[in-house]
GROMACS .gro file of C-alpha atoms in nm:
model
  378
    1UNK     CA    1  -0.915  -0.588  -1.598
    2UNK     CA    2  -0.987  -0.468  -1.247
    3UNK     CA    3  -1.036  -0.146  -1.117
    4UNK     CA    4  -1.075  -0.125  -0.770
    5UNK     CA    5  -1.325   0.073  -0.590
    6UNK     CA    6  -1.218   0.264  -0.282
    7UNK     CA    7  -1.411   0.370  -0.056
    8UNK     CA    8  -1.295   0.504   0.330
    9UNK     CA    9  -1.536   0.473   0.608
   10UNK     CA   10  -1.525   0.653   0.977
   11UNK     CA   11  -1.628   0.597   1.334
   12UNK     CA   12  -1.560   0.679   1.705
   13UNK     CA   13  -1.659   0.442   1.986
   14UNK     CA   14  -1.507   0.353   2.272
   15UNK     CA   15  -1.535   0.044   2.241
   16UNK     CA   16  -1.377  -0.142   2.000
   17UNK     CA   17  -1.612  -0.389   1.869
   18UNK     CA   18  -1.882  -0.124   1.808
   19UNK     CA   19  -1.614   0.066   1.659
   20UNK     CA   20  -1.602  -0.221   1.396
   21UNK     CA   21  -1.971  -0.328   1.379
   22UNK     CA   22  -2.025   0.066   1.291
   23UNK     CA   23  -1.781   0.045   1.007
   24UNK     CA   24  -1.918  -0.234   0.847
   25UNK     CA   25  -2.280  -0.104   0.879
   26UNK     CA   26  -2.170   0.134   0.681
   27UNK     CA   27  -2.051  -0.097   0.400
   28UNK     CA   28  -2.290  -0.108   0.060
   29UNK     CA   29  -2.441  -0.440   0.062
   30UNK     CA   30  -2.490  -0.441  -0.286
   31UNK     CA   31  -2.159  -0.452  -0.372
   32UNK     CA   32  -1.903  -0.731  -0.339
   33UNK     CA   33  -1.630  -0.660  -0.093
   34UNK     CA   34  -1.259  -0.749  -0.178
   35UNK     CA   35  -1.080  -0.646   0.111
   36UNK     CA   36  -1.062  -0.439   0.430
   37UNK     CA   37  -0.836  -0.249   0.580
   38UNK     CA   38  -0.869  -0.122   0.918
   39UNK     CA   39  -0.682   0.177   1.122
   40UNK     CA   40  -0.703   0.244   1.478
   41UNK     CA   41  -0.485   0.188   1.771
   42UNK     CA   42  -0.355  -0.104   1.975
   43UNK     CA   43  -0.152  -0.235   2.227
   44UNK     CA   44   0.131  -0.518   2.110
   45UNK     CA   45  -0.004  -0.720   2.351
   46UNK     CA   46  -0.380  -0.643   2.267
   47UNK     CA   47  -0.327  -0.700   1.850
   48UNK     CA   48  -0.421  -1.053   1.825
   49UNK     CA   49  -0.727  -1.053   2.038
   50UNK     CA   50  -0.843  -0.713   1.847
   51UNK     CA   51  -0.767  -0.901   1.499
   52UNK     CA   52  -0.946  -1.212   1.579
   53UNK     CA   53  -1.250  -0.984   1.673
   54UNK     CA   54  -1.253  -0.811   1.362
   55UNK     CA   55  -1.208  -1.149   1.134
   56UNK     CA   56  -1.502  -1.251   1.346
   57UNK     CA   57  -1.759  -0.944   1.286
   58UNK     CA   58  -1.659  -0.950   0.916
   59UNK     CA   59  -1.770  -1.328   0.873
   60UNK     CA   60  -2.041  -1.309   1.081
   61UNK     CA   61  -2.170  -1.018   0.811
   62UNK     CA   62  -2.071  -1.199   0.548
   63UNK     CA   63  -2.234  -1.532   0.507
   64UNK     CA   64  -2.035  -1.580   0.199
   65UNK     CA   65  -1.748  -1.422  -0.005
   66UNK     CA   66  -1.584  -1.305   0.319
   67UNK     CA   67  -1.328  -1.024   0.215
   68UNK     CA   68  -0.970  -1.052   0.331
   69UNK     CA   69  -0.884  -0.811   0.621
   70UNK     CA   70  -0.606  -0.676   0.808
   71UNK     CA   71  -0.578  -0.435   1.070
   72UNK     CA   72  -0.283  -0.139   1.024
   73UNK     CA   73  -0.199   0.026   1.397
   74UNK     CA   74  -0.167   0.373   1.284
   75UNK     CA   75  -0.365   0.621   1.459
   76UNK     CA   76  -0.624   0.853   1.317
   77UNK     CA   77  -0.731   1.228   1.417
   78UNK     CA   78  -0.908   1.111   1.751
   79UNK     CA   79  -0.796   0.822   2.018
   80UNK     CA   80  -1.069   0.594   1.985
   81UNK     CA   81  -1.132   0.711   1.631
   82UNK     CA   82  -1.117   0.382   1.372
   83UNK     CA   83  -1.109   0.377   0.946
   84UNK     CA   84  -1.191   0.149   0.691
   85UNK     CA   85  -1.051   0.126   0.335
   86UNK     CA   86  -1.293  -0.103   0.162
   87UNK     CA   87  -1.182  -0.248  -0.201
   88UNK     CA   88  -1.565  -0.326  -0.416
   89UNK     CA   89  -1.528  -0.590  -0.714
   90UNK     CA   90  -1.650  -0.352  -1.032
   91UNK     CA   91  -1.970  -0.447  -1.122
   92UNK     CA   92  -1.806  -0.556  -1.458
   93UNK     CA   93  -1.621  -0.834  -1.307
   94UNK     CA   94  -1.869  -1.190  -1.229
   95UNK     CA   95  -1.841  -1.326  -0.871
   96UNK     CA   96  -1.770  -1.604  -1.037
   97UNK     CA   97  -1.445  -1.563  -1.060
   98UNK     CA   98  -1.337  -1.495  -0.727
   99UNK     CA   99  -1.153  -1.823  -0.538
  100UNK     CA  100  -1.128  -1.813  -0.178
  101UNK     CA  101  -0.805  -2.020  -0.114
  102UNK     CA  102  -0.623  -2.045   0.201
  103UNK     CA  103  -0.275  -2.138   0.298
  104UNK     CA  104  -0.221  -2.217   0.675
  105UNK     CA  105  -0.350  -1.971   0.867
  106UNK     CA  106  -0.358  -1.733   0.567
  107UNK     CA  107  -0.706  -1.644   0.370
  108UNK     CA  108  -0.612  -1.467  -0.046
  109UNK     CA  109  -0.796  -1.425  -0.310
  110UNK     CA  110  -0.763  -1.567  -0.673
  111UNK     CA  111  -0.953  -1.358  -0.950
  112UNK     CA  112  -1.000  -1.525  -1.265
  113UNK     CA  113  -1.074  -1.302  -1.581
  114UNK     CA  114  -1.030  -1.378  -1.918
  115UNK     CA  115  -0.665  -1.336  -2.006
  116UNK     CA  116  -0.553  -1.299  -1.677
  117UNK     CA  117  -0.527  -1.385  -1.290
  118UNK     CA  118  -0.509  -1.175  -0.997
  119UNK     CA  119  -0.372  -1.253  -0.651
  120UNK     CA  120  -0.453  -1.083  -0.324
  121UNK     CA  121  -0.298  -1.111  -0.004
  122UNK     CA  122  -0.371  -0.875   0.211
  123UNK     CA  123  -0.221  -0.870   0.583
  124UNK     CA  124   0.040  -1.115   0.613
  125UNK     CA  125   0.218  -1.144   0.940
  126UNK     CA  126   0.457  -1.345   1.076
  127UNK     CA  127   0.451  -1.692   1.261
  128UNK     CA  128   0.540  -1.538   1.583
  129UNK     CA  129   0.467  -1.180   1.630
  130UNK     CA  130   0.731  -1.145   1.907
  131UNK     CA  131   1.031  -1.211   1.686
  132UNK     CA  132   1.278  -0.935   1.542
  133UNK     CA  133   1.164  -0.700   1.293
  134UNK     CA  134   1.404  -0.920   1.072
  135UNK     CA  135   1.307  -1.222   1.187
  136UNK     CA  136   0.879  -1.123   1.087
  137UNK     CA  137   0.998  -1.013   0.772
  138UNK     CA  138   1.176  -1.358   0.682
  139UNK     CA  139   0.867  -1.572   0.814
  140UNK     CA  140   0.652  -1.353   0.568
  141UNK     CA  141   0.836  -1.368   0.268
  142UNK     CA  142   0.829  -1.768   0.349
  143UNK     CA  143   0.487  -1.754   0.325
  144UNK     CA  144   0.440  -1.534   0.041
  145UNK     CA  145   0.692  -1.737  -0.151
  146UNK     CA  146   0.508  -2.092  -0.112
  147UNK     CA  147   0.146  -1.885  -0.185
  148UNK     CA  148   0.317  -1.791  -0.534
  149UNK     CA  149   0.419  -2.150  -0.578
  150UNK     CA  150   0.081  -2.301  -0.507
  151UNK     CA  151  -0.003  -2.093  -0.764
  152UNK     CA  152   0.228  -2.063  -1.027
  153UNK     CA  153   0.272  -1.715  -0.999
  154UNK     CA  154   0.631  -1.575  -1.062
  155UNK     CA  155   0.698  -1.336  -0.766
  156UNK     CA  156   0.807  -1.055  -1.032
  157UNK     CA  157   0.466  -1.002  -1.127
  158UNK     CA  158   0.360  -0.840  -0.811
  159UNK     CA  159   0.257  -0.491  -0.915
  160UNK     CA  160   0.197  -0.344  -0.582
  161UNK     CA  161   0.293  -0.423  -0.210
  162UNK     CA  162   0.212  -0.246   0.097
  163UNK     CA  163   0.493  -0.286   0.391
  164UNK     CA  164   0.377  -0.226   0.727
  165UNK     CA  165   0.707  -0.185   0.914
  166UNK     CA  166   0.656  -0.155   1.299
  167UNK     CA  167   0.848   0.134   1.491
  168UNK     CA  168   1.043   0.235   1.173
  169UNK     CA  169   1.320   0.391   1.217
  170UNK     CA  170   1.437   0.236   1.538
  171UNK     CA  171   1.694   0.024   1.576
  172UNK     CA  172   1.767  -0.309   1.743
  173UNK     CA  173   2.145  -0.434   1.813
  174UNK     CA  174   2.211  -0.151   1.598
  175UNK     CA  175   1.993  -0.278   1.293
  176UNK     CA  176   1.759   0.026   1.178
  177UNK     CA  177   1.388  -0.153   1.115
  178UNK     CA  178   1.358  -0.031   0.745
  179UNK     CA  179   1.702  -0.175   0.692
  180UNK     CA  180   1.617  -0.517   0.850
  181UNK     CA  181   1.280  -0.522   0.645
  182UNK     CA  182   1.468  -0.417   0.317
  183UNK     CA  183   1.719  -0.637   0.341
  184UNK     CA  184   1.526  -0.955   0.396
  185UNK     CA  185   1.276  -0.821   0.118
  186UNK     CA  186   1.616  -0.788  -0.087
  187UNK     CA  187   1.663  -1.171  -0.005
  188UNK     CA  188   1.283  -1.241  -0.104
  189UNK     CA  189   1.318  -1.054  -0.495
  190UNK     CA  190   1.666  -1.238  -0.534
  191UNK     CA  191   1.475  -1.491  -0.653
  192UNK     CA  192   1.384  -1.369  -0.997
  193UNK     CA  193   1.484  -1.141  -1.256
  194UNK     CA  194   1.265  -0.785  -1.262
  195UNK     CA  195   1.244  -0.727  -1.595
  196UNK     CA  196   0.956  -0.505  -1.629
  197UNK     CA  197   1.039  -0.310  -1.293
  198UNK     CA  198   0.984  -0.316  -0.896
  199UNK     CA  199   0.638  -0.327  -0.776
  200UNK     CA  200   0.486   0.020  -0.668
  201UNK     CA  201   0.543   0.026  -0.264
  202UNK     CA  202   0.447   0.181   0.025
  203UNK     CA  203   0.692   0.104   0.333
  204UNK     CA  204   0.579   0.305   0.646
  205UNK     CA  205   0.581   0.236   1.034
  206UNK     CA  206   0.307   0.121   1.287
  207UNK     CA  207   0.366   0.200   1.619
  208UNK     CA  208   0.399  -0.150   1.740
  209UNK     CA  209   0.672  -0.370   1.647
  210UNK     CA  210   0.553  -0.564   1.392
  211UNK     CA  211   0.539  -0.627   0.994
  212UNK     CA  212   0.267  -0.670   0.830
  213UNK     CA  213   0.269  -0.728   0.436
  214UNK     CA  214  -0.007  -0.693   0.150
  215UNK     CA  215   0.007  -0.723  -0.186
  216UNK     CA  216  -0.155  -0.736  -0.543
  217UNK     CA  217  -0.016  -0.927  -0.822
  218UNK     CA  218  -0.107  -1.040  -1.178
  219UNK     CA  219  -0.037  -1.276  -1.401
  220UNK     CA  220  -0.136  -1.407  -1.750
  221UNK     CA  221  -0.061  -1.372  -2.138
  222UNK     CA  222  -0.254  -1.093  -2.289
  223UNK     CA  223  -0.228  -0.723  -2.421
  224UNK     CA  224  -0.228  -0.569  -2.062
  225UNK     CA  225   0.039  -0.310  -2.014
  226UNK     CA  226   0.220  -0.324  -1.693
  227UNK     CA  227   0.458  -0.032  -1.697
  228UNK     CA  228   0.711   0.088  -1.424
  229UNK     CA  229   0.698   0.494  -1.436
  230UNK     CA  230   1.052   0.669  -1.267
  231UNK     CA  231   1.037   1.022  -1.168
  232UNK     CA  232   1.280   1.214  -1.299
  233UNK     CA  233   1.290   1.417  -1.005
  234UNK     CA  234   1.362   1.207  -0.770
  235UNK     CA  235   1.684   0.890  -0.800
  236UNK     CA  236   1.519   0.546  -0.827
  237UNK     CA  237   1.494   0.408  -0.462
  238UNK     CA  238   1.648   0.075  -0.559
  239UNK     CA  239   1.960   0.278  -0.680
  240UNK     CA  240   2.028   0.529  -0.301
  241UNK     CA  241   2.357   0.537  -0.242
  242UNK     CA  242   2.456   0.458   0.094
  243UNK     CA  243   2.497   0.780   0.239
  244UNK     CA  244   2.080   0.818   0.313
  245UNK     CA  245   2.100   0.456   0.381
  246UNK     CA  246   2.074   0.393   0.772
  247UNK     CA  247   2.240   0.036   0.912
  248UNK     CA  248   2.592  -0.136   0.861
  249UNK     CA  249   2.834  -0.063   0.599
  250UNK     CA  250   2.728  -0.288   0.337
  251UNK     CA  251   2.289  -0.179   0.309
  252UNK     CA  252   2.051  -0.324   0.063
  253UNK     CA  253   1.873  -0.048  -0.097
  254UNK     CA  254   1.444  -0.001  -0.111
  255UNK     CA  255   1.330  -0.231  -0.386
  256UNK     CA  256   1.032  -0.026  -0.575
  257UNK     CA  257   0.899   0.213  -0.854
  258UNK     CA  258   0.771   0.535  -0.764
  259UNK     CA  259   0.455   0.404  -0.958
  260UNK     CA  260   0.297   0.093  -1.150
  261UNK     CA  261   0.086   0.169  -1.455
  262UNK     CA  262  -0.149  -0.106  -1.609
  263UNK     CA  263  -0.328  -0.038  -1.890
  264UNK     CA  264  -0.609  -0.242  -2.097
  265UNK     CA  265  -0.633  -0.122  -2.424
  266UNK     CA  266  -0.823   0.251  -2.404
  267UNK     CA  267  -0.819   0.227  -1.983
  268UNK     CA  268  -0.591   0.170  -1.666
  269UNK     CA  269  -0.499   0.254  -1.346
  270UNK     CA  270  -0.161   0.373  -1.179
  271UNK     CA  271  -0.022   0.242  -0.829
  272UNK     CA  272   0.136   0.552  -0.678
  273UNK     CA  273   0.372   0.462  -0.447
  274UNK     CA  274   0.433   0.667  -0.106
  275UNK     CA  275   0.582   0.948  -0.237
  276UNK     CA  276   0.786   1.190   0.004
  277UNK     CA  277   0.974   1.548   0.009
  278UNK     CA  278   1.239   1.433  -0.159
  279UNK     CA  279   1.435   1.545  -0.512
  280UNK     CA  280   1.735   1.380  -0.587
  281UNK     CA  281   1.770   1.084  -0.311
  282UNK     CA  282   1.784   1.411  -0.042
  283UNK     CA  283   1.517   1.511   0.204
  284UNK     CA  284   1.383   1.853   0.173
  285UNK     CA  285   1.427   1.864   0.547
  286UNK     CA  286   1.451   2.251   0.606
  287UNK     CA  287   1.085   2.327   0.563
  288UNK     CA  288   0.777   2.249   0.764
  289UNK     CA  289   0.502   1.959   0.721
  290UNK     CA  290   0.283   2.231   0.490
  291UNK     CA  291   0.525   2.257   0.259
  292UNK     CA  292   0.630   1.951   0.241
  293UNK     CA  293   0.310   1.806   0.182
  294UNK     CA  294   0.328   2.029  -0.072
  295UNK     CA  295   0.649   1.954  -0.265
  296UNK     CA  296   0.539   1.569  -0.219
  297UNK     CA  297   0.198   1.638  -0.418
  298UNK     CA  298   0.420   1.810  -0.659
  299UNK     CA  299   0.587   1.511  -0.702
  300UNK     CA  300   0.257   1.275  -0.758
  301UNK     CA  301   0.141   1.552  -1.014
  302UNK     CA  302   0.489   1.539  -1.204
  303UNK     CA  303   0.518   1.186  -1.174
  304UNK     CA  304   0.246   1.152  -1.407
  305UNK     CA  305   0.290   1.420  -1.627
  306UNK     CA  306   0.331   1.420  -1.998
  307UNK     CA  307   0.717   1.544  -1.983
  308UNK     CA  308   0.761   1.286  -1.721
  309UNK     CA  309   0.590   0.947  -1.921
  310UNK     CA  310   0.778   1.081  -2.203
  311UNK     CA  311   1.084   1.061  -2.008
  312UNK     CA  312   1.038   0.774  -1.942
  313UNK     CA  313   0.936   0.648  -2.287
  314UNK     CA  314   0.607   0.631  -2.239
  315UNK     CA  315   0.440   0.832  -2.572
  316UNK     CA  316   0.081   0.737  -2.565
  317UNK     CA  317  -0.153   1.107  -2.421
  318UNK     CA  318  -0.315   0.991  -2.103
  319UNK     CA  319  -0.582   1.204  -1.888
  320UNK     CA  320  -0.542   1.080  -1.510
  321UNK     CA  321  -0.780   1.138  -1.224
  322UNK     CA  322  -0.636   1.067  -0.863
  323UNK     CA  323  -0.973   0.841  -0.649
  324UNK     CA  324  -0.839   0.744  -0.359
  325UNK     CA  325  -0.544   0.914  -0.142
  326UNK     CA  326  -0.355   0.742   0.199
  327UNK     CA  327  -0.172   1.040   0.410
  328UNK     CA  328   0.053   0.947   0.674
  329UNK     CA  329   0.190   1.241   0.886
  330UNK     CA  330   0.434   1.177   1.175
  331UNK     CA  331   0.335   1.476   1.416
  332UNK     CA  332  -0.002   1.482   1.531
  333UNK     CA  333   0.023   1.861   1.537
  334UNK     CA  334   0.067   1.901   1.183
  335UNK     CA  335  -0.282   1.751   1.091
  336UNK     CA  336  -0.420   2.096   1.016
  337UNK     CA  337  -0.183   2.220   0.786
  338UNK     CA  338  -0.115   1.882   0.588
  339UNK     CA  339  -0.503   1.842   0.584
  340UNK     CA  340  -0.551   2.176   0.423
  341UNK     CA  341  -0.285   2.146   0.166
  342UNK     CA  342  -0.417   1.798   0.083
  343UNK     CA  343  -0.737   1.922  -0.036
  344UNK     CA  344  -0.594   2.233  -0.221
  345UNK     CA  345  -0.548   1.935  -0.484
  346UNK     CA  346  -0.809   1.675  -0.358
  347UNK     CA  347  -1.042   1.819  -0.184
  348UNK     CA  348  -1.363   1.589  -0.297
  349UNK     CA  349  -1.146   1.278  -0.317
  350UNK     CA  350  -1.195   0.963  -0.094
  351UNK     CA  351  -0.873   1.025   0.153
  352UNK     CA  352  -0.772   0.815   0.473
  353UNK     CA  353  -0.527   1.060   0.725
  354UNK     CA  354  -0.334   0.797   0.950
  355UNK     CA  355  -0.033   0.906   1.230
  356UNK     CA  356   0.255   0.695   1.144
  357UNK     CA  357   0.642   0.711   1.126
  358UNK     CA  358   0.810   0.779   0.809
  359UNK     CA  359   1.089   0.620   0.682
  360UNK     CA  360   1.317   0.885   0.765
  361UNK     CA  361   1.344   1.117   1.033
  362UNK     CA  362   1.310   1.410   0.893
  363UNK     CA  363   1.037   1.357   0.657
  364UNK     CA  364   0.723   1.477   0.810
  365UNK     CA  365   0.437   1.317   0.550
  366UNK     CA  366   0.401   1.012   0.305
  367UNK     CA  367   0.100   1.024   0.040
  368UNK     CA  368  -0.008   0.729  -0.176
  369UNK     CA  369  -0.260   0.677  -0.410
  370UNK     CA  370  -0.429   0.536  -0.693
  371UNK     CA  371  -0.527   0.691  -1.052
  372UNK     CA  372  -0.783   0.614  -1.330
  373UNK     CA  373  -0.601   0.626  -1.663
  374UNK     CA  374  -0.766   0.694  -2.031
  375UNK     CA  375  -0.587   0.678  -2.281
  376UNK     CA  376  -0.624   0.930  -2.547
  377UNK     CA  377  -0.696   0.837  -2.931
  378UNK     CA  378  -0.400   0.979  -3.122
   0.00000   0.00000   0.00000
């Protein structure tokens, strides 16, 4: 079983290269790298040039086992101001049994363990950047449909995706960009039955327009425990009704969980999804970003509370510790008060602040993260 390690690194340069070469100087060697994710700013027209630098400096550091990458254009506290969210293989795991594969012009990762097998893809853009927001969002799910093929992975046993959804809530010929991007993802999961739940999701804007799509999955036949956890207060995304549903008459709805737990006999982890100020399927759109941040980390502690996993049938006692936190606020004035409220609950936690749109216009902040489980001996 996997546990990732995250870890969020800082620096301010000018420039961007030494922006980069400062974040990965600040990487622990000793430790095997699984993937990076970089946040900073960037022109539409400057995103290709900026990524190819980046996949450059990263294999230039690393002879071998080169981690995936992607770079997410959402802002952080400062202009020039870049962050890193590095993934480290547990020590438990053997390099061994990572497999560097590549499809086209696409670099995953294949983890072998005993029982099961993991797939990474982390960044996954479209053939042509320039297209439609619905256009992108076809050409990825292409892609991440023939990478599942290659390797006999059933597309229902993604656990967690991130969706990287340029400009939104804007709309072009009419179509909103979340609707566009949910209802070619709606397409994509047609494919197969969901049995055992949604993945845990994360759908947020980047002020350029373009999609960009990353995603964990697993697959295998053992005793791991891959459970989909609703919050009882707040309706299942995948069931909105159409009235906070932005686009044409007919709308495909947001296909996730609020969270993913996995579990390996006595340990685990839980995918939170971005979780927002909303009970029901409304926005709590009367009250500022504080308190909103507030009723959204509310949410995250009631989504994994016992009267919530026994709601939804979950009986086993867990404890839970929260490691690593994404925040997303949409006004850069509001970066004080979310900040404080943030570490009210998490103050010595590893936590990434980014500016980006959320999904609707009158939410104000989006918070993800990821939990260690243990399960408690009855």
């Amino acid at each position: 079983m996997i546990f990732p390690l995250t870890r969020y690194y800082f620096s301010t340069n000018e420039n961007f290269e030494n922006n980069i070469l400062s974040l990965l100087k600040q990487i622990d060697k000793s430790k095997t790298v699984l993937n990076l994710v970089f946040f900073g700013n960037s022109e539409i027209q400057c995103y290709k040039n900026k990524s190819d630098i980046i996949n450059n400096l990263v294999k230039n550091k690393f002879a071998e086992l080169t981690p995936l990458t992607s770079f997410v254009v959402q802002p952080l506290d400062t202009f020039h101001k870049m962050g890193v969210e590095v993934q480290y293989l547990p020590e438990s795991i053997s390099k061994e049994s990572l497999r560097y594969k590549k499809f086209e012009d696409i670099d995953y990762l294949i983890i072998n363990s005993e029982f099961e097998k993991y797939l990474i893809l982390e960044g996954i853009l479209a053939n042509n950047i320039s297209d439609s927001i619905q256009t992108q969002s076809d050409s990825i799910f292409n892609k991440i449909s023939t990478i599942f093929q290659i390797e006999n992975i059933p597309i229902q046993n993604i656990v967690r995706q991130w969706n990287y959804i340029g400009n939104i809530t804007s709309k072009t010929n009419g179509i909103q960009h979340y609707q566009a991007f949910n209802d070619s993802r709606s397409r994509f999961y047609s494919q197969t039955e969901w049995h055992n739940g949604y993945p845990a999701a994360t759908g947020i804007s980047m002020s350029i327009d373009l999609v960009l799509v990353s995603l964990i999955a697993i697959s295998g036949n053992s005793e791991l425990q891959i459970i989909p956890i609703d919050n009882s207060l707040q309706k299942p995304a995948y069931n909105y009704s159409n009235s906070v549903l932005v686009g044409r008459d007919i709308k495909t709805t947001p296909k996730f969980e609020r969270a993913k737990l996995i579990l390996d006999s006595q340990i685990g982890l839980c995918y939170i999804s971005g979780t927002a100020a909303i009970r029901g399927e409304q926005s709590l759109k009367e009250i500022n970003a504080a308190l909103q941040t507030k009723q959204t980390i509310e949410n995250i502690l009631y989504l994994l509370s016992e009267k919530n996993l026994e709601i939804n049938n979950f009986d086993k006692k867990i404890i839970y510790e929260i490691e690593s936190v994404r925040v997303y606020i949409r006004n850069e004035r509001d970066y004080g008060m979310v900040k404080t409220e943030v570490e009210r609950f998490w103050k010595d936690k590893e936590v990434i602040y980014t500016f980006a749109t959320i999904c609707r216009d009158e939410l104000l902040v989006e918070i993800e993260g990821i939990a260690k489980i243990t399960l408690l001996s009855d």
